[in-house]
CSV table of C-alpha atoms in Angstrom, one decimal:
chain,number,residue,atom,x,y,z
A,15,MET,CA,1.6,12.4,-18.9
A,16,GLN,CA,5.4,12.3,-19.3
A,17,ARG,CA,5.8,13.2,-15.5
A,18,TYR,CA,3.6,10.2,-14.7
A,19,PHE,CA,5.7,7.9,-16.7
A,20,SER,CA,8.8,9.3,-15.2
A,21,THR,CA,7.5,8.7,-11.7
A,22,VAL,CA,6.5,5.1,-12.7
A,23,ALA,CA,10.0,4.5,-14.0
A,24,LYS,CA,11.7,5.9,-10.8
A,25,ASN,CA,9.3,3.7,-8.7
A,26,TYR,CA,10.2,0.6,-10.8
A,27,LEU,CA,13.9,1.3,-10.5
A,28,THR,CA,13.5,1.8,-6.7
A,29,SER,CA,11.6,-1.5,-6.4
A,30,CYS,CA,14.4,-3.2,-8.4
A,31,LYS,CA,17.0,-1.8,-6.1
A,32,ILE,CA,15.2,-2.9,-3.1
A,33,LEU,CA,14.6,-6.4,-4.5
A,34,SER,CA,18.2,-6.7,-5.4
A,35,ARG,CA,19.2,-5.8,-1.9
A,36,ARG,CA,16.6,-8.2,-0.3
A,37,ASN,CA,19.3,-10.7,0.8
A,38,ASP,CA,21.0,-8.0,2.7
A,39,ILE,CA,17.8,-7.0,4.3
A,40,ARG,CA,16.9,-10.5,5.3
A,41,SER,CA,19.9,-10.8,7.4
A,42,ILE,CA,18.7,-8.0,9.6
A,43,SER,CA,16.7,-8.9,12.8
A,44,ARG,CA,13.0,-9.3,12.1
A,45,GLN,CA,11.6,-7.8,15.3
A,46,CYS,CA,11.1,-4.3,13.9
A,47,ASP,CA,13.0,-2.7,11.0
A,48,VAL,CA,11.4,0.7,11.1
A,49,PHE,CA,9.3,2.5,13.8
A,50,ILE,CA,6.8,5.0,12.5
A,51,ASN,CA,6.4,7.9,15.1
A,52,HIS,CA,3.5,10.1,14.2
A,53,ARG,CA,0.5,12.2,15.5
A,54,GLY,CA,-2.4,9.9,14.8
A,55,VAL,CA,-5.1,12.5,14.2
A,56,ASP,CA,-2.9,14.2,11.6
A,57,THR,CA,-1.2,11.4,9.7
A,58,LYS,CA,-2.5,7.9,10.6
A,59,ARG,CA,-5.0,7.7,7.7
A,60,ASN,CA,-2.6,9.1,5.2
A,61,ILE,CA,1.3,9.2,5.4
A,62,ALA,CA,1.8,7.0,8.4
A,63,GLY,CA,-0.6,4.3,7.0
A,64,LEU,CA,0.9,4.6,3.5
A,65,LEU,CA,4.4,4.3,4.9
A,66,TYR,CA,3.5,1.2,6.9
A,67,ASP,CA,1.7,-0.5,3.9
A,68,HIS,CA,4.6,0.4,1.6
A,69,PHE,CA,7.3,-0.9,3.9
A,70,THR,CA,5.4,-4.1,4.4
A,71,ARG,CA,4.9,-4.6,0.6
A,72,ILE,CA,8.8,-4.3,0.1
A,73,GLY,CA,9.4,-6.9,2.8
A,74,LEU,CA,10.3,-4.8,5.8
A,75,HIS,CA,8.7,-5.1,9.3
A,76,PRO,CA,7.4,-1.6,10.3
A,77,PHE,CA,5.9,-0.8,13.6
A,78,LEU,CA,2.8,1.4,13.6
A,79,ASP,CA,0.8,1.4,16.8
A,80,SER,CA,-2.7,1.0,15.1
A,81,LYS,CA,-1.4,-2.0,13.0
A,82,ASN,CA,0.9,-3.8,15.5
A,83,MET,CA,-1.1,-3.5,18.6
A,84,LYS,CA,-4.3,-5.3,19.7
A,85,PRO,CA,-6.7,-4.9,22.5
A,86,GLY,CA,-5.1,-5.8,25.8
A,87,ASP,CA,-1.6,-4.8,24.8
A,88,LYS,CA,0.2,-2.5,27.3
A,89,LEU,CA,0.5,0.8,25.4
A,90,PHE,CA,3.9,1.9,26.7
A,91,GLY,CA,5.4,-1.6,26.9
A,92,GLU,CA,4.6,-2.5,23.3
A,93,ILE,CA,5.7,0.8,21.9
A,94,GLU,CA,8.9,0.9,24.0
A,95,GLU,CA,9.8,-2.6,22.8
A,96,GLY,CA,9.2,-1.5,19.2
A,97,ILE,CA,11.5,1.5,19.6
A,98,ARG,CA,14.2,-0.6,21.4
A,99,SER,CA,14.1,-3.3,18.7
A,100,CYS,CA,13.9,-1.1,15.6
A,101,LYS,CA,16.8,-0.3,13.4
A,102,VAL,CA,15.6,3.0,12.1
A,103,GLY,CA,12.9,5.5,13.2
A,104,ILE,CA,10.8,7.6,11.1
A,105,ALA,CA,9.4,10.8,12.8
A,106,VAL,CA,6.4,12.2,10.9
A,107,PHE,CA,6.2,15.8,12.1
A,108,SER,CA,2.9,17.6,11.4
A,109,PRO,CA,1.5,20.9,12.6
A,110,ARG,CA,0.1,19.4,15.8
A,111,TYR,CA,2.8,16.8,16.5
A,112,CYS,CA,4.2,18.8,19.5
A,113,GLU,CA,0.9,18.9,21.3
A,114,SER,CA,1.1,15.1,21.9
A,115,TYR,CA,3.0,13.8,24.9
A,116,PHE,CA,3.0,10.4,23.4
A,117,CYS,CA,4.7,11.6,20.2
A,118,LEU,CA,7.4,13.5,22.1
A,119,HIS,CA,7.9,10.5,24.6
A,120,GLU,CA,8.4,8.2,21.6
A,121,LEU,CA,10.8,10.7,19.9
A,122,ALA,CA,12.8,11.0,23.1
A,123,LEU,CA,13.1,7.2,23.4
A,124,MET,CA,14.3,7.0,19.9
A,125,VAL,CA,17.0,9.6,20.5
A,126,GLU,CA,17.9,8.1,24.0
A,127,ASN,CA,18.4,4.7,22.3
A,128,LYS,CA,20.5,6.2,19.6
A,129,LYS,CA,18.3,5.2,16.8
A,130,LYS,CA,18.9,6.6,13.3
A,131,ILE,CA,15.9,9.0,12.9
A,132,ILE,CA,14.6,10.0,9.4
A,133,PRO,CA,12.3,13.2,9.9
A,134,ILE,CA,9.6,13.8,7.5
A,135,PHE,CA,8.2,17.3,7.9
A,136,VAL,CA,4.6,17.3,6.7
A,137,ASP,CA,2.9,20.6,6.1
A,138,VAL,CA,5.3,22.2,8.7
A,139,ARG,CA,8.7,23.6,8.8
A,140,PRO,CA,11.3,22.5,11.3
A,141,SER,CA,11.5,26.0,12.8
A,142,GLN,CA,7.8,25.8,13.6
A,143,LEU,CA,8.2,22.8,15.9
A,144,ARG,CA,8.2,23.7,19.5
A,145,VAL,CA,7.5,22.0,22.9
A,146,GLU,CA,5.0,24.1,24.6
A,147,TYR,CA,5.1,24.5,28.4
A,148,SER,CA,2.5,22.5,30.2
A,149,HIS,CA,1.8,22.5,33.9
A,150,ASN,CA,0.8,18.8,33.6
A,151,CYS,CA,4.3,17.8,32.4
A,152,PRO,CA,7.3,17.9,34.8
A,153,ASP,CA,10.1,20.2,33.8
A,154,LYS,CA,12.5,17.3,33.5
A,155,GLU,CA,10.1,15.8,30.8
A,156,LEU,CA,9.9,19.2,29.0
A,157,GLN,CA,13.8,19.3,28.9
A,158,ARG,CA,14.0,15.7,27.6
A,159,PHE,CA,11.4,16.6,24.8
A,160,ASN,CA,13.1,19.7,23.8
A,161,TRP,CA,16.4,18.0,23.6
A,162,ALA,CA,15.0,15.1,21.4
A,163,LEU,CA,13.0,17.5,19.2
A,164,GLY,CA,16.2,19.5,18.7
A,165,GLU,CA,18.2,16.4,17.7
A,166,ALA,CA,15.5,15.4,15.2
A,167,LYS,CA,14.6,18.8,13.6
A,168,TYR,CA,18.3,19.5,13.0
A,169,THR,CA,18.7,16.2,11.1
A,170,VAL,CA,18.4,16.1,7.3
A,171,GLY,CA,15.0,14.8,6.4
A,172,LEU,CA,12.2,14.9,3.9
A,173,THR,CA,9.7,17.7,3.4
A,174,PHE,CA,6.2,17.1,2.1
A,175,ASP,CA,3.2,19.3,1.2
A,176,SER,CA,0.2,17.0,1.6
A,177,ILE,CA,-1.9,19.2,-0.9
A,178,ASN,CA,0.6,19.6,-3.7
A,179,GLY,CA,3.2,16.9,-3.0
A,180,ASP,CA,3.8,13.8,-5.0
A,181,TRP,CA,2.9,10.9,-2.7
A,182,SER,CA,4.7,8.3,-4.7
A,183,GLU,CA,7.8,10.4,-4.7
A,184,LEU,CA,7.6,10.6,-0.9
A,185,LEU,CA,7.2,6.9,-0.5
A,186,ARG,CA,10.2,6.4,-2.8
A,187,LYS,CA,12.4,8.7,-1.0
A,188,ALA,CA,11.4,7.4,2.4
A,189,SER,CA,11.9,3.8,1.5
A,190,ASN,CA,15.3,4.5,-0.1
A,191,ALA,CA,16.3,6.4,3.2
A,192,VAL,CA,15.2,3.5,5.3
A,193,VAL,CA,16.7,0.7,3.2
A,194,ASP,CA,20.0,2.6,2.9
A,195,ASN,CA,20.1,3.0,6.7
A,196,LEU,CA,19.1,-0.6,7.4
A,197,ILE,CA,22.0,-1.9,5.1
A,198,ASP,CA,24.5,0.6,6.6
A,199,GLY,CA,23.7,-0.6,10.0
A,200,GLY,CA,21.0,1.7,11.2
A,201,GLY,CA,22.8,2.8,14.3
A,202,ARG,CA,22.6,6.5,15.2
A,203,LYS,CA,25.9,8.1,15.1
A,204,MET,CA,25.9,10.8,17.7
A,205,PRO,CA,28.2,11.6,20.6
A,206,ASP,CA,27.1,10.7,24.1
A,207,ASN,CA,26.1,13.7,26.2
């Protein structure tokens, strides 16, 4: 019971911190504050959806394909615009993330556009993430994906165990990381290669 009240108190303090910084956040462009990159079959109905709802509740403008796109939208066009306009990207890595061309393409776009990326490793360790060779994917694309994956998995992020993890703690940590990066400018600080 004490752990529950401790978590509630931390969440309340986080909400107060976010609300006190709301004026700073409002000065940021409203197109897209945070782009949520994820493997839909693994995380759309839990972590990705919860992050989207949480960010919306605290006054941010997140991009999540299933929430922001409507029938008739051009898949790559809308997603690429969301990535270009976002200030921060969240990459939700899951055990089957690297099996998705779309996930890796979005990740590569975030890295190429020098977005600040906050990795969340869900039920997977960074060392387990690998781009597998596919005869359907050109070598140049595979190299691009490997480079982007390397950039992201060697970035300090959050880890989460979906069975035993504290969901509210994950949301608190993720929102703190996003808000801090939005206020600090959100631009990825990495050398040009």
